[in-house]
Short mmCIF file of C-alpha atoms in Angstrom, two decimals:
data_model
loop_
_atom_site.label_atom_id
_atom_site.label_comp_id
_atom_site.label_asym_id
_atom_site.label_seq_id
_atom_site.Cartn_x
_atom_site.Cartn_y
_atom_site.Cartn_z
CA MET A 1 -9.00 -10.40 17.97
CA LYS A 2 -10.38 -12.50 15.11
CA LEU A 3 -8.29 -15.50 14.21
CA ALA A 4 -9.71 -16.21 10.73
CA LEU A 5 -9.65 -14.25 7.50
CA SER A 6 -12.84 -12.90 5.98
CA ASP A 7 -13.78 -13.98 2.46
CA ALA A 8 -12.41 -10.70 1.08
CA GLU A 9 -9.15 -11.08 3.02
CA ALA A 10 -8.77 -14.68 1.87
CA ALA A 11 -9.28 -13.57 -1.74
CA PHE A 12 -6.66 -10.86 -1.22
CA ARG A 13 -4.25 -13.47 0.15
CA ASP A 14 -4.88 -15.82 -2.77
CA GLU A 15 -4.28 -13.03 -5.28
CA LEU A 16 -0.92 -12.22 -3.72
CA ARG A 17 -0.04 -15.90 -3.46
CA GLU A 18 -0.65 -16.36 -7.17
CA PHE A 19 1.36 -13.26 -8.04
CA PHE A 20 4.37 -14.22 -5.95
CA THR A 21 4.46 -17.78 -7.33
CA THR A 22 3.94 -16.84 -10.99
CA GLN A 23 5.50 -13.42 -11.52
CA ILE A 24 8.73 -13.85 -9.56
CA PRO A 25 11.06 -16.18 -11.50
CA GLU A 26 11.10 -19.70 -10.11
CA ASP A 27 14.89 -19.91 -10.25
CA ILE A 28 15.15 -16.90 -7.93
CA ARG A 29 12.67 -18.37 -5.45
CA GLN A 30 14.42 -21.73 -5.55
CA ARG A 31 17.77 -20.14 -4.74
CA VAL A 32 16.20 -18.31 -1.79
CA ARG A 33 14.55 -21.53 -0.62
CA GLU A 34 17.90 -23.32 -0.69
CA GLY A 35 19.65 -20.45 1.09
CA GLU A 36 21.88 -19.54 -1.86
CA PRO A 37 20.49 -16.43 -3.57
CA SER A 38 22.47 -14.72 -6.29
CA PHE A 39 23.29 -11.47 -4.58
CA PRO A 40 22.64 -8.64 -5.27
CA GLU A 41 21.12 -9.48 -8.65
CA ASP A 42 18.14 -11.46 -7.33
CA ALA A 43 17.22 -8.68 -4.90
CA VAL A 44 17.31 -6.02 -7.61
CA THR A 45 15.37 -8.08 -10.16
CA THR A 46 12.67 -8.96 -7.65
CA GLN A 47 12.26 -5.45 -6.28
CA ARG A 48 11.79 -4.00 -9.74
CA ILE A 49 9.11 -6.58 -10.55
CA LEU A 50 7.33 -5.84 -7.28
CA ASN A 51 7.60 -2.09 -7.75
CA LYS A 52 6.32 -2.27 -11.34
CA HIS A 53 3.16 -3.92 -10.03
CA GLY A 54 2.78 -1.57 -7.08
CA LEU A 55 3.85 -4.16 -4.51
CA GLY A 56 7.35 -2.97 -3.67
CA VAL A 57 6.72 -0.51 -0.83
CA PRO A 58 3.11 -0.91 0.36
CA ASN A 59 3.97 0.62 3.75
CA TRP A 60 4.81 3.99 2.13
CA PRO A 61 2.34 6.83 1.53
CA VAL A 62 0.14 6.19 -1.50
CA GLU A 63 1.52 9.17 -3.40
CA TRP A 64 4.98 7.58 -3.29
CA GLY A 65 4.02 4.08 -4.34
CA GLY A 66 2.39 2.78 -1.19
CA LYS A 67 -0.93 1.03 -0.76
CA ASP A 68 -3.96 2.11 1.21
CA TRP A 69 -4.03 -1.25 2.92
CA THR A 70 -5.13 -2.25 6.39
CA PRO A 71 -2.45 -3.48 8.78
CA LEU A 72 -3.76 -7.02 8.22
CA GLN A 73 -3.37 -6.68 4.46
CA ARG A 74 0.21 -5.49 4.90
CA GLN A 75 0.85 -8.48 7.13
CA ILE A 76 -0.63 -10.87 4.56
CA TRP A 77 1.60 -9.32 1.89
CA SER A 78 4.67 -9.85 4.05
CA ASP A 79 3.78 -13.39 5.08
CA GLU A 80 2.87 -14.59 1.59
CA MET A 81 6.02 -13.09 0.10
CA ARG A 82 8.22 -14.91 2.60
CA LEU A 83 6.26 -18.14 2.38
CA ALA A 84 6.79 -18.08 -1.39
CA CYS A 85 10.55 -17.57 -0.82
CA VAL A 86 10.50 -14.26 -2.66
CA PRO A 87 13.52 -12.06 -1.83
CA GLU A 88 12.35 -9.44 0.64
CA PRO A 89 12.51 -5.75 -0.31
CA LEU A 90 15.83 -4.36 0.86
CA ALA A 91 15.07 -3.23 4.42
CA PHE A 92 17.38 -0.21 4.26
CA ASN A 93 15.32 1.14 1.37
CA ALA A 94 11.80 -0.07 1.99
CA SER A 95 11.52 -0.09 5.79
CA MET A 96 14.15 2.39 6.97
CA VAL A 97 15.27 5.43 4.99
CA GLY A 98 12.28 5.44 2.63
CA PRO A 99 9.63 5.89 5.34
CA VAL A 100 11.85 8.46 7.12
CA ILE A 101 12.22 10.60 3.99
CA ALA A 102 8.52 10.20 3.18
CA ARG A 103 7.50 11.41 6.64
CA PHE A 104 10.17 13.94 7.59
CA GLY A 105 12.00 14.91 4.40
CA SER A 106 11.50 18.03 2.32
CA GLN A 107 9.53 17.85 -0.89
CA GLN A 108 12.80 18.15 -2.77
CA LEU A 109 14.26 15.13 -0.96
CA LYS A 110 11.09 13.13 -1.54
CA GLU A 111 11.09 13.80 -5.27
CA ARG A 112 14.80 13.15 -5.58
CA PHE A 113 15.10 9.96 -3.55
CA LEU A 114 11.81 8.13 -3.09
CA PRO A 115 11.18 6.85 -6.66
CA PRO A 116 14.71 5.41 -7.15
CA THR A 117 14.70 4.10 -3.58
CA ALA A 118 11.45 2.19 -4.21
CA ASN A 119 12.82 0.74 -7.46
CA LEU A 120 16.22 -0.14 -5.99
CA ASP A 121 17.92 2.16 -8.48
CA ILE A 122 19.62 3.43 -5.31
CA TRP A 123 20.95 0.86 -2.84
CA TRP A 124 21.08 2.29 0.69
CA CYS A 125 23.07 1.22 3.72
CA GLN A 126 22.78 2.29 7.36
CA GLY A 127 25.32 4.43 9.20
CA PHE A 128 24.19 4.18 12.82
CA SER A 129 26.37 1.90 14.98
CA GLU A 130 29.91 2.91 15.96
CA PRO A 131 32.74 1.01 17.69
CA GLU A 132 31.66 2.36 21.09
CA ALA A 133 28.07 3.29 20.27
CA GLY A 134 26.03 0.24 19.36
CA SER A 135 23.35 -0.51 21.89
CA ASP A 136 24.02 2.90 23.44
CA LEU A 137 23.55 4.66 20.12
CA ALA A 138 23.03 8.07 21.74
CA SER A 139 26.73 8.13 22.62
CA LEU A 140 27.77 8.25 18.96
CA ARG A 141 30.81 10.41 18.18
CA THR A 142 30.64 10.93 14.43
CA THR A 143 30.29 14.68 13.86
CA ALA A 144 28.79 16.81 11.11
CA VAL A 145 29.85 20.45 11.17
CA ARG A 146 27.94 23.01 9.11
CA ASP A 147 30.24 24.94 6.78
CA GLY A 148 28.30 27.27 4.51
CA ASP A 149 26.17 25.20 2.18
CA SER A 150 27.78 21.95 3.29
CA TYR A 151 28.19 19.59 6.22
CA VAL A 152 31.63 18.16 6.91
CA ILE A 153 31.43 14.65 8.42
CA ASN A 154 34.18 12.98 10.44
CA GLY A 155 33.97 9.70 12.29
CA GLN A 156 33.47 5.97 11.92
CA LYS A 157 30.54 3.61 11.56
CA THR A 158 30.63 -0.16 11.94
CA TRP A 159 28.54 -3.27 11.24
CA THR A 160 27.33 -1.54 8.07
CA THR A 161 25.43 -4.39 6.46
CA LEU A 162 25.76 -4.80 2.66
CA GLY A 163 27.67 -1.54 2.43
CA GLN A 164 29.76 -3.10 -0.34
CA TYR A 165 26.73 -2.80 -2.64
CA ALA A 166 25.50 0.58 -1.46
CA ASP A 167 25.24 3.75 -3.54
CA TRP A 168 24.18 5.93 -0.58
CA ILE A 169 24.33 5.81 3.20
CA PHE A 170 22.03 7.44 5.76
CA VAL A 171 24.07 8.67 8.70
CA LEU A 172 23.39 9.73 12.26
CA ALA A 173 25.93 12.39 13.22
CA ARG A 174 26.29 14.85 16.07
CA THR A 175 25.66 18.40 14.88
CA ASN A 176 25.48 20.03 18.32
CA PRO A 177 28.09 18.66 20.76
CA ASP A 178 26.88 21.08 23.46
CA ALA A 179 23.29 19.80 23.58
CA PRO A 180 22.08 19.23 27.16
CA LYS A 181 21.07 15.60 26.44
CA ARG A 182 23.00 13.05 24.41
CA GLN A 183 19.89 12.26 22.38
CA ALA A 184 19.67 15.90 21.35
CA GLY A 185 22.08 17.48 18.91
CA ILE A 186 22.01 14.52 16.49
CA SER A 187 21.03 14.91 12.83
CA PHE A 188 20.00 12.53 10.05
CA LEU A 189 22.09 13.03 6.90
CA LEU A 190 22.36 11.41 3.47
CA ALA A 191 25.73 10.83 1.78
CA GLU A 192 26.73 9.27 -1.50
CA MET A 193 29.21 6.44 -0.95
CA SER A 194 31.45 7.73 -3.74
CA THR A 195 31.97 11.05 -1.94
CA PRO A 196 35.69 11.77 -1.36
CA GLY A 197 36.73 10.87 2.17
CA ILE A 198 34.46 7.82 2.58
CA THR A 199 36.38 4.54 2.98
CA LEU A 200 34.80 1.11 3.26
CA ARG A 201 36.57 -1.80 4.95
CA PRO A 202 35.07 -5.34 5.09
CA ILE A 203 34.59 -7.33 8.30
CA LYS A 204 34.87 -11.11 7.93
CA LEU A 205 32.23 -12.91 9.99
CA ILE A 206 32.51 -16.11 12.01
CA ASP A 207 30.79 -18.14 9.28
CA GLY A 208 33.36 -16.94 6.76
CA SER A 209 31.02 -14.60 4.92
CA TYR A 210 31.47 -10.94 4.03
CA GLU A 211 28.28 -9.14 4.94
CA VAL A 212 29.19 -6.17 7.13
CA ASN A 213 31.71 -3.36 6.96
CA GLU A 214 33.41 -0.50 8.72
CA VAL A 215 32.87 2.91 7.13
CA PHE A 216 35.28 5.78 7.77
CA PHE A 217 34.47 9.46 7.19
CA GLU A 218 37.41 11.84 6.83
CA ASP A 219 36.43 15.44 6.08
CA VAL A 220 33.53 14.21 3.98
CA ARG A 221 31.73 17.23 2.53
CA ILE A 222 28.08 16.81 1.56
CA PRO A 223 25.50 19.42 0.48
CA ALA A 224 23.46 20.84 3.35
CA ASP A 225 20.24 20.01 1.50
CA GLN A 226 20.96 16.32 2.18
CA LEU A 227 19.87 16.89 5.78
CA VAL A 228 16.59 15.09 6.47
CA GLY A 229 14.09 17.19 8.41
CA GLU A 230 15.44 19.61 10.99
CA GLU A 231 18.98 19.85 12.30
CA ASN A 232 19.43 18.24 15.73
CA SER A 233 16.17 16.24 15.40
CA GLY A 234 17.76 13.06 14.09
CA TRP A 235 17.11 11.06 17.24
CA THR A 236 13.36 11.37 16.67
CA TYR A 237 13.76 10.10 13.12
CA ALA A 238 16.02 7.28 14.27
CA LYS A 239 13.43 6.05 16.77
CA PHE A 240 10.81 6.08 14.02
CA LEU A 241 13.15 4.09 11.76
CA LEU A 242 14.13 1.57 14.42
CA SER A 243 10.48 0.91 15.25
CA ASN A 244 9.91 -0.07 11.61
CA GLU A 245 13.10 -2.15 11.57
CA ARG A 246 12.20 -4.08 14.71
CA THR A 247 8.75 -4.90 13.41
CA GLY A 248 10.23 -6.34 10.21
CA ILE A 249 12.98 -8.28 12.00
CA ALA A 250 10.36 -10.73 13.32
CA ARG A 251 10.38 -12.40 9.83
CA ILE A 252 7.59 -14.78 10.77
CA GLY A 253 6.97 -16.06 7.24
CA THR A 254 10.64 -16.92 6.75
CA THR A 255 10.78 -18.72 10.08
CA LYS A 256 7.72 -20.76 9.03
CA VAL A 257 9.51 -21.83 5.83
CA TRP A 258 12.62 -22.80 7.78
CA LEU A 259 10.59 -24.76 10.32
CA SER A 260 8.83 -26.62 7.51
CA GLN A 261 12.24 -27.54 6.09
CA VAL A 262 13.38 -28.77 9.51
CA LYS A 263 10.33 -31.03 9.77
CA GLU A 264 10.85 -32.35 6.25
CA ARG A 265 14.51 -33.12 6.89
CA ALA A 266 13.75 -34.69 10.28
CA ALA A 267 11.08 -36.91 8.73
CA ASN A 268 13.76 -38.27 6.38
CA THR A 269 16.39 -38.78 9.08
CA PRO A 270 16.29 -42.37 10.41
CA THR A 271 16.83 -43.26 14.05
CA GLU A 272 16.82 -46.56 15.91
CA ARG A 273 13.08 -46.18 16.57
CA GLY A 274 11.83 -44.60 13.37
CA THR A 275 12.63 -41.06 12.25
CA LEU A 276 13.93 -38.04 14.09
CA LEU A 277 10.58 -36.30 13.67
CA GLU A 278 8.93 -39.20 15.53
CA ASP A 279 11.32 -38.86 18.45
CA PRO A 280 9.23 -37.51 21.38
CA LEU A 281 11.87 -35.09 22.63
CA PHE A 282 12.60 -33.66 19.19
CA ALA A 283 8.89 -33.47 18.35
CA ALA A 284 8.32 -31.56 21.59
CA ARG A 285 10.95 -28.99 20.58
CA ILE A 286 9.22 -28.57 17.21
CA ALA A 287 5.84 -28.11 18.88
CA GLU A 288 7.21 -25.50 21.26
CA VAL A 289 8.59 -23.41 18.40
CA GLU A 290 5.33 -23.75 16.45
CA ASN A 291 3.28 -22.54 19.41
CA GLU A 292 5.57 -19.59 20.07
CA LEU A 293 5.56 -18.69 16.38
CA LEU A 294 1.76 -18.58 16.38
CA ALA A 295 1.74 -16.37 19.47
CA LEU A 296 4.25 -14.03 17.84
CA GLU A 297 2.17 -13.87 14.66
CA LEU A 298 -0.87 -12.73 16.64
CA THR A 299 1.23 -10.19 18.51
CA GLN A 300 2.56 -8.81 15.24
CA LEU A 301 -1.00 -8.28 13.97
CA ARG A 302 -1.76 -6.27 17.10
CA VAL A 303 1.42 -4.19 16.86
CA SER A 304 1.03 -3.52 13.15
CA GLY A 305 -2.53 -2.39 13.70
CA SER A 306 -1.44 0.31 16.13
CA GLU A 307 1.07 2.01 13.81
CA ALA A 308 -1.39 4.01 11.73
CA ASP A 309 -0.49 7.27 13.47
CA GLY A 310 3.16 6.90 12.39
CA LYS A 311 4.50 7.02 15.95
CA PRO A 312 7.07 4.51 17.19
CA ASN A 313 5.43 1.61 18.97
CA PRO A 314 7.48 0.24 21.86
CA ALA A 315 5.75 -3.10 21.40
CA SER A 316 7.88 -3.56 18.30
CA SER A 317 10.60 -4.50 20.79
CA ILE A 318 8.61 -7.63 21.62
CA LEU A 319 8.61 -8.62 17.95
CA LYS A 320 12.33 -8.03 17.64
CA LEU A 321 13.14 -9.94 20.81
CA LYS A 322 10.97 -13.01 20.23
CA GLY A 323 11.40 -13.04 16.47
CA SER A 324 15.17 -13.20 16.77
CA GLN A 325 14.97 -15.95 19.38
CA LEU A 326 12.74 -18.08 17.14
CA GLN A 327 15.00 -17.64 14.12
CA GLN A 328 17.89 -18.85 16.25
CA ALA A 329 15.86 -21.76 17.62
CA VAL A 330 14.98 -22.98 14.12
CA THR A 331 18.56 -22.72 12.83
CA GLU A 332 19.68 -24.71 15.88
CA LEU A 333 17.09 -27.40 15.12
CA LEU A 334 18.39 -27.68 11.56
CA VAL A 335 21.97 -28.20 12.81
CA ASP A 336 20.69 -30.95 15.11
CA VAL A 337 18.98 -32.65 12.16
CA ALA A 338 22.13 -32.41 10.03
CA GLY A 339 24.28 -33.76 12.83
CA PRO A 340 27.94 -34.42 11.82
CA ASP A 341 27.08 -33.55 8.21
CA SER A 342 26.83 -29.90 9.27
CA LEU A 343 30.56 -29.74 10.04
CA PRO A 344 32.03 -29.56 6.52
CA THR A 345 31.22 -26.32 4.70
CA ASP A 346 31.78 -25.16 1.12
CA ALA A 347 32.64 -28.68 0.01
CA GLY A 348 29.85 -28.74 -2.55
CA ASN A 349 29.10 -32.08 -4.20
CA ASP A 350 32.56 -33.53 -3.56
CA ILE A 351 31.47 -35.23 -0.32
CA ALA A 352 28.50 -37.30 0.86
CA SER A 353 27.18 -34.50 3.09
CA GLU A 354 24.22 -32.86 1.33
CA LEU A 355 24.39 -29.16 0.53
CA TRP A 356 21.57 -28.22 2.92
CA ALA A 357 23.47 -29.90 5.76
CA GLN A 358 26.69 -28.09 4.85
CA LEU A 359 24.82 -24.78 5.00
CA ALA A 360 23.19 -25.53 8.36
CA ALA A 361 26.12 -24.59 10.60
CA PRO A 362 27.04 -21.35 8.76
CA LYS A 363 23.38 -20.28 8.91
CA TYR A 364 23.26 -21.09 12.63
CA LEU A 365 26.40 -19.04 13.26
CA ASN A 366 25.23 -16.15 11.08
CA TYR A 367 21.91 -15.85 12.88
CA ARG A 368 23.57 -15.29 16.23
CA LYS A 369 23.55 -11.69 14.93
CA THR A 370 19.80 -11.33 15.43
CA SER A 371 20.38 -10.92 19.17
CA ILE A 372 22.34 -7.77 18.40
CA TYR A 373 21.21 -5.89 15.31
CA GLY A 374 18.23 -3.57 15.48
CA GLY A 375 19.07 -3.05 19.15
CA THR A 376 20.35 -5.87 21.37
CA ASN A 377 17.84 -8.16 23.04
CA GLU A 378 18.98 -6.81 26.41
CA VAL A 379 18.04 -3.29 25.29
CA GLN A 380 14.67 -4.55 24.04
CA ARG A 381 13.95 -6.04 27.47
CA THR A 382 14.73 -2.67 29.04
CA ILE A 383 12.36 -0.91 26.62
CA ILE A 384 9.61 -3.43 27.31
CA ALA A 385 10.10 -3.09 31.07
CA SER A 386 10.08 0.70 31.11
CA THR A 387 7.61 1.71 28.38
CA ILE A 388 5.16 -1.20 28.38
CA LEU A 389 5.25 -2.65 31.89
CA GLY A 390 6.03 0.66 33.60
CA LEU A 391 8.74 -0.83 35.79
#
């Protein structure tokens, strides 16, 4: 594997770098850099700018707004966007339901949903996990019963991220309870959040934020033409979606930005023998994360390059596993730099503790979630062991 960009690839990178730093408003990028974006407005504004210039969904088919890029070009796009602190395209739209509809949906569904999904005119949320079907998603109990030209959905979903902003939800539901395998008999359906019978209830997180929700379905009737692909084939589509999600969860560019901030803060934190960044033990922890981040970046290039056939790549589990661990490691380092100043939160400018330090502990607590979402790290180890190592 080559470890340096060609002249053409470097020019491509520089073009994107200039676009991200000149066309995306500086105030938006500054808020993202400081960890306080204006949500959801900044996400919508940014996505529409990206989409207008053909940079919103480069992983989609060209006819639906994608780019005929190499895997390396797609990786450069992702890295430069995150390094510039540009709000990422909403994953539920750009990396999850959009690619599923583009690959498996009917022409009618593609024409109806893909353009507004790319432009964030529709905000999607994910209806996969259930109270007793998270890591073991195949045991889901939400049902969808065909009734003439409709499906009637009953059940409950949980950990529905950003559902409070969503216009639509994509749902895995059991359409054949008598299927011989649990993975069979599941379908992939689309439902408008305003449909009668859908109730959203917020879940308050440990850091005090409101990010995820419970969603209840009570005799929710949706048109049958909002089925994606074939009935009872939803598990195949879900695996395709989760492979895309796990690749994106690595968030290498964002982790690089965070690590740079840790080093900057540590260099300005005095100790008895200099600065915290000069402390041998702390410097060794920084170096370890930097080395592992480089290794993960090279792995991501290899995994991305093998996805051209559209099939799920089990190696995406490596990206999810290690990417989540590195995000957690960097947020832990930032708490260590902040020290006691990380304890007060939401105090603003009324105390001596700087805002970045006040945000350090909530960010650390919030990113405990990366071990769970997209499939728990324990499940990823099982996938790696069985499908890659053949154990």
